[in-house]
PDB file of C-alpha atoms in Angstrom:
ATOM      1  CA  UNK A  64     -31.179 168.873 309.680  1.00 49.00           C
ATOM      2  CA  UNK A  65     -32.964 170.453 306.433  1.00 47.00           C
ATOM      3  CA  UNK A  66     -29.913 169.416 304.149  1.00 51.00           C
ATOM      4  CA  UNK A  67     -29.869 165.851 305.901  1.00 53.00           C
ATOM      5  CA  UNK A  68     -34.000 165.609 305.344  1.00 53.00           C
ATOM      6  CA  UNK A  69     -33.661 166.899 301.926  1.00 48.00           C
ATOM      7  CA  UNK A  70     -30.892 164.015 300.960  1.00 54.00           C
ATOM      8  CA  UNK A  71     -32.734 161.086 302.612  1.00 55.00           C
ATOM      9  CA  UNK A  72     -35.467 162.551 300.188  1.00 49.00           C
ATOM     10  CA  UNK A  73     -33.488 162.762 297.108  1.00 54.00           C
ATOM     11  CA  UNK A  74     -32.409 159.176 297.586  1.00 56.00           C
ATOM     12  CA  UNK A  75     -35.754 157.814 298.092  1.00 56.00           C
ATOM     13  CA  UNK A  76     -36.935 159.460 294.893  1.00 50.00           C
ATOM     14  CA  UNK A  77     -33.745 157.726 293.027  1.00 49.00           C
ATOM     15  CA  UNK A  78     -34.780 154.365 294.224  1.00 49.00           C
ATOM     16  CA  UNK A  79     -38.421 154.904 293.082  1.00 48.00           C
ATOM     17  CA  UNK A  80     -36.927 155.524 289.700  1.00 47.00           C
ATOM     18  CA  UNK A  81     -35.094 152.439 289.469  1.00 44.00           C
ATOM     19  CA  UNK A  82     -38.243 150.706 290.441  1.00 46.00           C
ATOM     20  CA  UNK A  83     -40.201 152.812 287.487  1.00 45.00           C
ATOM     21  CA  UNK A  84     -37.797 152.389 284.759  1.00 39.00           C
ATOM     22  CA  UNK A  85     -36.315 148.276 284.109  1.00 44.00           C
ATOM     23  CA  UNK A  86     -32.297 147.918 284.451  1.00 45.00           C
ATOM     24  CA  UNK A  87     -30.092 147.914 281.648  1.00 37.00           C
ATOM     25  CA  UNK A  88     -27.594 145.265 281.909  1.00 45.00           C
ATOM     26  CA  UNK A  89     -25.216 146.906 278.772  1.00 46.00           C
ATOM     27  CA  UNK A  90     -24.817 149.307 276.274  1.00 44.00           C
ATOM     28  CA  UNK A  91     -26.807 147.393 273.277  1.00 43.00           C
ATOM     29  CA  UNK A  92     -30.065 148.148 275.077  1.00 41.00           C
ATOM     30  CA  UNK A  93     -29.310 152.116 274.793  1.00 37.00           C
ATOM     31  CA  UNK A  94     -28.481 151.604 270.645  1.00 39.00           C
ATOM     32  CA  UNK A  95     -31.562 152.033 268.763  1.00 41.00           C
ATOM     33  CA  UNK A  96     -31.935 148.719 266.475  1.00 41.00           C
ATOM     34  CA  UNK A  97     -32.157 150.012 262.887  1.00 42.00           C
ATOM     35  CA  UNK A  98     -31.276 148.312 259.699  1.00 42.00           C
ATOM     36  CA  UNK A  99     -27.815 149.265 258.641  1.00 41.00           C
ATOM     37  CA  UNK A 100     -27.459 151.446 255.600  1.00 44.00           C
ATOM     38  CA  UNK A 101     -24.093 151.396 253.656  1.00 45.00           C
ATOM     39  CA  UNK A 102     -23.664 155.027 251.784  1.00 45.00           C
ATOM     40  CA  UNK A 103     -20.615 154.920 249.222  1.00 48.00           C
ATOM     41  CA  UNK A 104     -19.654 153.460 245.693  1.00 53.00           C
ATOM     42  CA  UNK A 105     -21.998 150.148 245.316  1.00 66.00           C
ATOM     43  CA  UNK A 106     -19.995 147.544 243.451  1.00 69.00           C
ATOM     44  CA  UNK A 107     -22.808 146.231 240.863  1.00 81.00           C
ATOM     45  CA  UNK A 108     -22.654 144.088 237.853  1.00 78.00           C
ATOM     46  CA  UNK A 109     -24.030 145.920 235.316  1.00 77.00           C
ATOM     47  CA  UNK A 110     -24.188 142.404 233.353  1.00 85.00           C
ATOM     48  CA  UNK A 111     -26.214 140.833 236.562  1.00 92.00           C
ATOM     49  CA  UNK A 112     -29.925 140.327 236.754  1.00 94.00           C
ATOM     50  CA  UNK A 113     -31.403 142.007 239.529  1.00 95.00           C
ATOM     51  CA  UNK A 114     -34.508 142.731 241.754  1.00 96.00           C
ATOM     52  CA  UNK A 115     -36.706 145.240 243.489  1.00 97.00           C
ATOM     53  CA  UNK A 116     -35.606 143.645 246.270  1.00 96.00           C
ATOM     54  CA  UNK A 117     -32.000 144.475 245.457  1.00 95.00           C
ATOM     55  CA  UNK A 118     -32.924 148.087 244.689  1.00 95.00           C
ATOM     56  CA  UNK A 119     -34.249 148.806 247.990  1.00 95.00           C
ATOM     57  CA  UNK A 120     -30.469 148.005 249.722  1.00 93.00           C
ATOM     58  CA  UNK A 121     -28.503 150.607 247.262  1.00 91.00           C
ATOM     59  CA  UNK A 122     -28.015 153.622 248.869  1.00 85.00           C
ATOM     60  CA  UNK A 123     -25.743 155.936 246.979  1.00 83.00           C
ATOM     61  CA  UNK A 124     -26.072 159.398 244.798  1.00 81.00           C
ATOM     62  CA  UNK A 125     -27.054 157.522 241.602  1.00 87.00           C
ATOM     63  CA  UNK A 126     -30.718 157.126 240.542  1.00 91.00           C
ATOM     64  CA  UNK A 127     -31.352 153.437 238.576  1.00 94.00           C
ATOM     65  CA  UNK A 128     -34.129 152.010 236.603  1.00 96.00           C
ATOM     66  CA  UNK A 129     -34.254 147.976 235.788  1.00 96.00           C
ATOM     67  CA  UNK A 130     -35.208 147.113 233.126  1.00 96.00           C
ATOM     68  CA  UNK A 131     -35.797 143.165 232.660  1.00 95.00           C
ATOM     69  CA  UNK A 132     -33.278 143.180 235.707  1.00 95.00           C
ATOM     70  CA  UNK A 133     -30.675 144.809 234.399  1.00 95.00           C
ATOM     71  CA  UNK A 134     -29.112 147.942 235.620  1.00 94.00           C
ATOM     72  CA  UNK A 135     -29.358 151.898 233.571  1.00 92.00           C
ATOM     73  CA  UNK A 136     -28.245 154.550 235.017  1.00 90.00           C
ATOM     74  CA  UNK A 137     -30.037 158.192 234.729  1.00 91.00           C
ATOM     75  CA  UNK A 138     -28.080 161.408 234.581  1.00 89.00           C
ATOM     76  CA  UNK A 139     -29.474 164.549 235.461  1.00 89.00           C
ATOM     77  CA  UNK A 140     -31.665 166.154 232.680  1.00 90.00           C
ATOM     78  CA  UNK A 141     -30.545 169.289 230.898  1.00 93.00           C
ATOM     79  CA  UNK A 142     -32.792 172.535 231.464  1.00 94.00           C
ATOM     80  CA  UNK A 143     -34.688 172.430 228.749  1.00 95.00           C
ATOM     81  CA  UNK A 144     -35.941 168.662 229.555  1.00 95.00           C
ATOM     82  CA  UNK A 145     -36.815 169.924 233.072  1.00 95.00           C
ATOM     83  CA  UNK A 146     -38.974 173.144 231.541  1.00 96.00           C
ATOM     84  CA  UNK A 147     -40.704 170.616 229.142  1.00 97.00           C
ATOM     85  CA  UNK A 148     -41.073 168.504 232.132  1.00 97.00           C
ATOM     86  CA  UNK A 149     -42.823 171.385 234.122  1.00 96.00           C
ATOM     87  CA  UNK A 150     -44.866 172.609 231.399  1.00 97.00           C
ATOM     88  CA  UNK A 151     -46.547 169.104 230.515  1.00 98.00           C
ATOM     89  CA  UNK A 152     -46.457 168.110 233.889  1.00 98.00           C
ATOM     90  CA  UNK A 153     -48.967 171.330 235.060  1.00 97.00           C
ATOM     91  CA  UNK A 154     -51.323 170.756 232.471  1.00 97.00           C
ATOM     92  CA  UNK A 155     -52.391 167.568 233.504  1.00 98.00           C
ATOM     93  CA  UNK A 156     -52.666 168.593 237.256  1.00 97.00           C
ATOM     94  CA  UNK A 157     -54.362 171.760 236.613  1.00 97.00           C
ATOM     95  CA  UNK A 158     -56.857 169.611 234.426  1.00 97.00           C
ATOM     96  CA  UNK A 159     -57.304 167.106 237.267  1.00 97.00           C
ATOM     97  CA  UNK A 160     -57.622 169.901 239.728  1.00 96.00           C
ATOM     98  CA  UNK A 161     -60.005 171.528 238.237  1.00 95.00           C
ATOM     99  CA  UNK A 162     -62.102 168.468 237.255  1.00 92.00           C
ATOM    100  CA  UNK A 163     -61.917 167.138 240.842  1.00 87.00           C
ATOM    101  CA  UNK A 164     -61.046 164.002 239.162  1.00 86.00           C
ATOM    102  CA  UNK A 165     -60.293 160.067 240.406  1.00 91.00           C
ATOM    103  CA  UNK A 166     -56.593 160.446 238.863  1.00 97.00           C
ATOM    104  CA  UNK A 167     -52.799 161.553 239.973  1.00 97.00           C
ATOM    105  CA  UNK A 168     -49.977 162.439 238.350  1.00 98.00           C
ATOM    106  CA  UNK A 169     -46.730 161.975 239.273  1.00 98.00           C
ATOM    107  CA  UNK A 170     -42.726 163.231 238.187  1.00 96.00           C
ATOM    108  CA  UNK A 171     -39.249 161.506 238.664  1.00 95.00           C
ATOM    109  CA  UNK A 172     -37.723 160.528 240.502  1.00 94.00           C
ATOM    110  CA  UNK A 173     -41.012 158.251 241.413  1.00 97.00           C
ATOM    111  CA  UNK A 174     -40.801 154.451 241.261  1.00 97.00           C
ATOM    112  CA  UNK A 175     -42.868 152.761 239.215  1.00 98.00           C
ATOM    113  CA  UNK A 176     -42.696 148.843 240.003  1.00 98.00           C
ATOM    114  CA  UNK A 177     -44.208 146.371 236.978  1.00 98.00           C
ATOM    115  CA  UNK A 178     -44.616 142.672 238.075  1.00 96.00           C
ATOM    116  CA  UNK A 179     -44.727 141.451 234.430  1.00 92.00           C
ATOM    117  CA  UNK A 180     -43.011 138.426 235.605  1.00 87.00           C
ATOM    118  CA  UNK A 181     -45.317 136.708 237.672  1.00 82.00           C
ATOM    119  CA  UNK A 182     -44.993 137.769 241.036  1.00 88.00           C
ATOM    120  CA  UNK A 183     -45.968 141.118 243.314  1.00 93.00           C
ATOM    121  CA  UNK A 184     -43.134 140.461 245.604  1.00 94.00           C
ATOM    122  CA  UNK A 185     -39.802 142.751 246.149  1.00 96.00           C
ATOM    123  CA  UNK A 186     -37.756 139.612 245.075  1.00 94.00           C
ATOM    124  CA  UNK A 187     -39.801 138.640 241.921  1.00 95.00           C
ATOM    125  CA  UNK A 188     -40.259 141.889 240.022  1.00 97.00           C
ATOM    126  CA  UNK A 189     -37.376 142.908 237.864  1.00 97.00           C
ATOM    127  CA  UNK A 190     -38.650 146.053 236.613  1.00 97.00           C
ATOM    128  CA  UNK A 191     -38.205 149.390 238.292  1.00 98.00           C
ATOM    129  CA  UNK A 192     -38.854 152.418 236.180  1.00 98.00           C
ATOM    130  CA  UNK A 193     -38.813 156.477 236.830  1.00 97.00           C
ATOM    131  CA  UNK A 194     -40.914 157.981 234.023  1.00 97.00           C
ATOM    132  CA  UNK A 195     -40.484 161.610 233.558  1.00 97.00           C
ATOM    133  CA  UNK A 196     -44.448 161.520 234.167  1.00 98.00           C
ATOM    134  CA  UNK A 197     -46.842 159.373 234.797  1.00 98.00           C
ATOM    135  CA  UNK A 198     -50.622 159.276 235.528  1.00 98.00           C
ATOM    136  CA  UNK A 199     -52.318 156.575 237.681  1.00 98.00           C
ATOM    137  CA  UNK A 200     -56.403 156.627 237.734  1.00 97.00           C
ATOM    138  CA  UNK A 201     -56.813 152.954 239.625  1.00 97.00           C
ATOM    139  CA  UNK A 202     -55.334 154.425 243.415  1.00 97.00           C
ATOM    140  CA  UNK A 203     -55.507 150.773 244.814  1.00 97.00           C
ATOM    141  CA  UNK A 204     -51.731 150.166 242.771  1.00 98.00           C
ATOM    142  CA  UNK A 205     -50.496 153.381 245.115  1.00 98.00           C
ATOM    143  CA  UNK A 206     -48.214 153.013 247.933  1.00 97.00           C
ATOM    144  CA  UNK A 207     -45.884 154.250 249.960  1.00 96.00           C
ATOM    145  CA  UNK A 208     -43.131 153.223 247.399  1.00 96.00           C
ATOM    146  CA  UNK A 209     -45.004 154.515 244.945  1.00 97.00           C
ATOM    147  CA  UNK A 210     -46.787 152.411 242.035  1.00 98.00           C
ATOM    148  CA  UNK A 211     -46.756 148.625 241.506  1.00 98.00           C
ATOM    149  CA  UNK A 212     -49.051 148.589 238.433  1.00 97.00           C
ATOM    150  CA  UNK A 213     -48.895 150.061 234.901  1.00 98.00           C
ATOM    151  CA  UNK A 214     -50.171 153.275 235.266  1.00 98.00           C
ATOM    152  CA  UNK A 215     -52.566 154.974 232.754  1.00 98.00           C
ATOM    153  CA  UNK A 216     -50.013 157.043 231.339  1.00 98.00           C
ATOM    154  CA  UNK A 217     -46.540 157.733 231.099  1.00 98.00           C
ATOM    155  CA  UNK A 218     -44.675 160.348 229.454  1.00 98.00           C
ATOM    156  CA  UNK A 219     -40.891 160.134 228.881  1.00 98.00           C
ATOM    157  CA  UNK A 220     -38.850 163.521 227.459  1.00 97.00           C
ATOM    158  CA  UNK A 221     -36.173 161.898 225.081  1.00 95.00           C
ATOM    159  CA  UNK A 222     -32.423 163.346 224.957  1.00 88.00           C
ATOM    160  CA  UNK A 223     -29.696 161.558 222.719  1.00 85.00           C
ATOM    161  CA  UNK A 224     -28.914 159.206 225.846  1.00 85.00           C
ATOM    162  CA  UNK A 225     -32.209 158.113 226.433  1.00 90.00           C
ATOM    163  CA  UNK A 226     -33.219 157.881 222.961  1.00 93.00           C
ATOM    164  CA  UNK A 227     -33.008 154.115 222.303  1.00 93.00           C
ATOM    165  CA  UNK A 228     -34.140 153.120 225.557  1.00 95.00           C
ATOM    166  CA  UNK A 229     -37.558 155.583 225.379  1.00 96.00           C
ATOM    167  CA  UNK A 230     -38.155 153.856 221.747  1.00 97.00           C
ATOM    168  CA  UNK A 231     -37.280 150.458 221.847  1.00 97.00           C
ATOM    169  CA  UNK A 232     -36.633 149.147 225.797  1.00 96.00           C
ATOM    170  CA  UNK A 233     -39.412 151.112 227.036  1.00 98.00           C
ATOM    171  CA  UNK A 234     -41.816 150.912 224.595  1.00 98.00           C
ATOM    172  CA  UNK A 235     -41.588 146.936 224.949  1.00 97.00           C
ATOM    173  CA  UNK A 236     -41.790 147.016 228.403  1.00 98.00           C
ATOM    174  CA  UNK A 237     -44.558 149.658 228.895  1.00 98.00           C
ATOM    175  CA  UNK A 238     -46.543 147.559 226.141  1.00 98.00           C
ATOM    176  CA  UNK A 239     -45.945 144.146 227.687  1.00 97.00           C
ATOM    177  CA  UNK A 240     -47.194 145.965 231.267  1.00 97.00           C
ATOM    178  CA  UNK A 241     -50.315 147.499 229.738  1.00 98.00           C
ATOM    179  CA  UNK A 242     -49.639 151.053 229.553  1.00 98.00           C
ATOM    180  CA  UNK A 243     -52.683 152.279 227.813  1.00 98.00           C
ATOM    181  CA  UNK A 244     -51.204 155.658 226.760  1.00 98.00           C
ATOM    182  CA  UNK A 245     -47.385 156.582 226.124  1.00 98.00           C
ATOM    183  CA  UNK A 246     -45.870 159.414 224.921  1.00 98.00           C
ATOM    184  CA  UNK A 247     -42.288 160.223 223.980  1.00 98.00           C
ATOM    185  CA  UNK A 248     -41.381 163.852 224.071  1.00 98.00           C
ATOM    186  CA  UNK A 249     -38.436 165.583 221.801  1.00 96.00           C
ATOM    187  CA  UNK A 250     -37.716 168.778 223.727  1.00 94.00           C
ATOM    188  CA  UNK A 251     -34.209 169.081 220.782  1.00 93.00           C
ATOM    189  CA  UNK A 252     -37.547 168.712 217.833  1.00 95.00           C
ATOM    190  CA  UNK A 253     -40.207 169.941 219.985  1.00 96.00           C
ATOM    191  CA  UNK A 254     -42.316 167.322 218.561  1.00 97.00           C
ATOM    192  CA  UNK A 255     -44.736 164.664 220.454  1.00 98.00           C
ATOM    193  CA  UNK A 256     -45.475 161.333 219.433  1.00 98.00           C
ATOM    194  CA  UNK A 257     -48.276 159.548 221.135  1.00 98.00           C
ATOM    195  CA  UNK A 258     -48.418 155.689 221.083  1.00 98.00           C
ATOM    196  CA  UNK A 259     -52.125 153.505 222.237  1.00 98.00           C
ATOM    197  CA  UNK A 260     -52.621 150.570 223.598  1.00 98.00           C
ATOM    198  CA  UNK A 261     -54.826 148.321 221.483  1.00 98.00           C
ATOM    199  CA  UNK A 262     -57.594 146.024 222.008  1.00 97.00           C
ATOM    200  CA  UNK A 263     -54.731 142.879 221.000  1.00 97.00           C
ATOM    201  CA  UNK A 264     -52.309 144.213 223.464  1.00 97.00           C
ATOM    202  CA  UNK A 265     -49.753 146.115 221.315  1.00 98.00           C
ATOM    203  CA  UNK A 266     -49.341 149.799 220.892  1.00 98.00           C
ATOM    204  CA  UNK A 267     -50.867 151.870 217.589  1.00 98.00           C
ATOM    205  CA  UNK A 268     -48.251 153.192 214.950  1.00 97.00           C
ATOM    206  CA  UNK A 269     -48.588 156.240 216.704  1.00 97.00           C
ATOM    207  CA  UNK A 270     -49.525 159.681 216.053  1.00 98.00           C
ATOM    208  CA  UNK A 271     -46.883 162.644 215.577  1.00 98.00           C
ATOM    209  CA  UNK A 272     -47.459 166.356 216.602  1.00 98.00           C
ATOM    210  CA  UNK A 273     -45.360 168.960 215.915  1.00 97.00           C
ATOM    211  CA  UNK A 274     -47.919 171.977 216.188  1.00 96.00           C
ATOM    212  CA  UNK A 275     -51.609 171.889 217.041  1.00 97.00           C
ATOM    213  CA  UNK A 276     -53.460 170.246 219.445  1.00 98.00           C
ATOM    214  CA  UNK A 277     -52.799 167.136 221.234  1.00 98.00           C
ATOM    215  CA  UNK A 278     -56.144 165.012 222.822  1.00 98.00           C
ATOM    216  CA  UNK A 279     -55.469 163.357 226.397  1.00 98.00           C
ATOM    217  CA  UNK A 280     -56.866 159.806 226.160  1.00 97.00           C
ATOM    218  CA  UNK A 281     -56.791 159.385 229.650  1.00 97.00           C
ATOM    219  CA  UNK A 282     -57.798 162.194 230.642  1.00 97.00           C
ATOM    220  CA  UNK A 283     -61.525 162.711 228.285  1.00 96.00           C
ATOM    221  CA  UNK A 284     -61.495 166.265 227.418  1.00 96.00           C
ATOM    222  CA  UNK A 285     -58.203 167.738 227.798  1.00 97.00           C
ATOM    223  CA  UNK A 286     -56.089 169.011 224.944  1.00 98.00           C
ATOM    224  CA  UNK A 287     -52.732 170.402 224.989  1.00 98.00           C
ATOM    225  CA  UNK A 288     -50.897 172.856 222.639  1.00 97.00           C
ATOM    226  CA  UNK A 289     -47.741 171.234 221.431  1.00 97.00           C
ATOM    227  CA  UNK A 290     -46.493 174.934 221.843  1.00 96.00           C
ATOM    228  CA  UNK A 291     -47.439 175.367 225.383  1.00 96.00           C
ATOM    229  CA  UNK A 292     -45.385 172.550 225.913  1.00 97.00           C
ATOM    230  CA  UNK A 293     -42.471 174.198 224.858  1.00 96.00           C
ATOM    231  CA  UNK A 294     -42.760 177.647 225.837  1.00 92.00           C
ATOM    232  CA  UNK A 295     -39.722 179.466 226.818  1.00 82.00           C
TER     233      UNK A 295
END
């Protein structure tokens, strides 16, 4: 009688379930509906123009930049590019720290999005960069992506592949987006060059440092040792 109770119980609490919880008519309804990423070889044109938009659908092992749409690949950096990278890349936090101050600094791989072609959108900005650093003092051009905006500063640590692109594709493009302060980095020369925006638009001749001291523009105050830099 207990075991016959008990059942008639069990079934009642089975149809107060289905009652509770809506039937599924197939087996879609149990699949969870999220966008479908393709991992793999990406077959790009390399002579193509393309988009943020486009960037956002490549998933793969390679990182990219775009620069006026087109496609350059970035290797990994040798050691001595990533110590240079660390070195440079504490200073300016520390400083900020310590100062409490409005300002953030960031490292690659970090997009940085510039809509120098007249439009915010995905679909109408065609360049995409990762600066080895970069420091962004207006916080409205932060989001989740990262930064759509020229940041402050950027700082880019040259190696023979990059060279070109740091001095001439980069230095356009930072100078048509409004980078106020841009440095390139030779960890092979240890020397700095530092390159200002100007009141007409265009960067300074730029100022070189191989020892001594080198003044933070956007951040009033600090000054870092070109050999601190490149301690061992």
């Amino acid at each position: 009688m207990q075991n016959k109770e008990k059942q008639n119980a069990q079934e009642e609490g089975e149809k107060r379930d289905l009652k509770e919880y809506p039937e599924i008519e197939n087996d879609e309804q149990l699949t969870a509906r999220e966008p479908v990423v393709l991992y793999g070889p990406l077959d790009l044109d390399e002579t193509k123009q393309y988009t943020y938009a486009d960037y956002l659908t490549w998933f793969d092992d390679k990182r990219r930049e775009l620069i006026n749409g087109f496609i350059h690949l970035l290797s990994a950096p040798l050691r001595k590019h990533m110590e240079a990278n660390r070195h440079l890349y504490r200073c300016l936090d520390n400083y900020i720290i310590k100062r409490k101050g409005n300002c953030k600094v960031y490292f690659a791989p970090f997009d940085v999005r510039l809509p120098i072609h007249g439009g915010m959108e995905d679909d109408k900005i065609y360049d995409t960069v990762q600066p080895d650093i970069c420091v962004v003092c207006d916080l409205s051009k932060l989001d989740e992506k990262g930064c759509i905006g020229a940041p402050d500063m950027i700082v880019e640590i040259e190696s023979k592949s990059t060279k070109k692109k740091d001095w001439v594709d980069k230095m356009d493009l930072y100078q048509r987006a409004g980078v106020k302060e841009y440095w390139i980095v030779s960890y092979t020369e240890k020397t700095v060059n530092v390159f200002l925006l100007k009141d007409d638009g265009l960067f300074d001749n730029g100022t070189f440092y191989e020892n001594g001291k080198i003044p933070v523009k956007t951040l009033p105050g600090l000054e870092i040792e070109v050999d601190e830099i490149f301690a061992e």
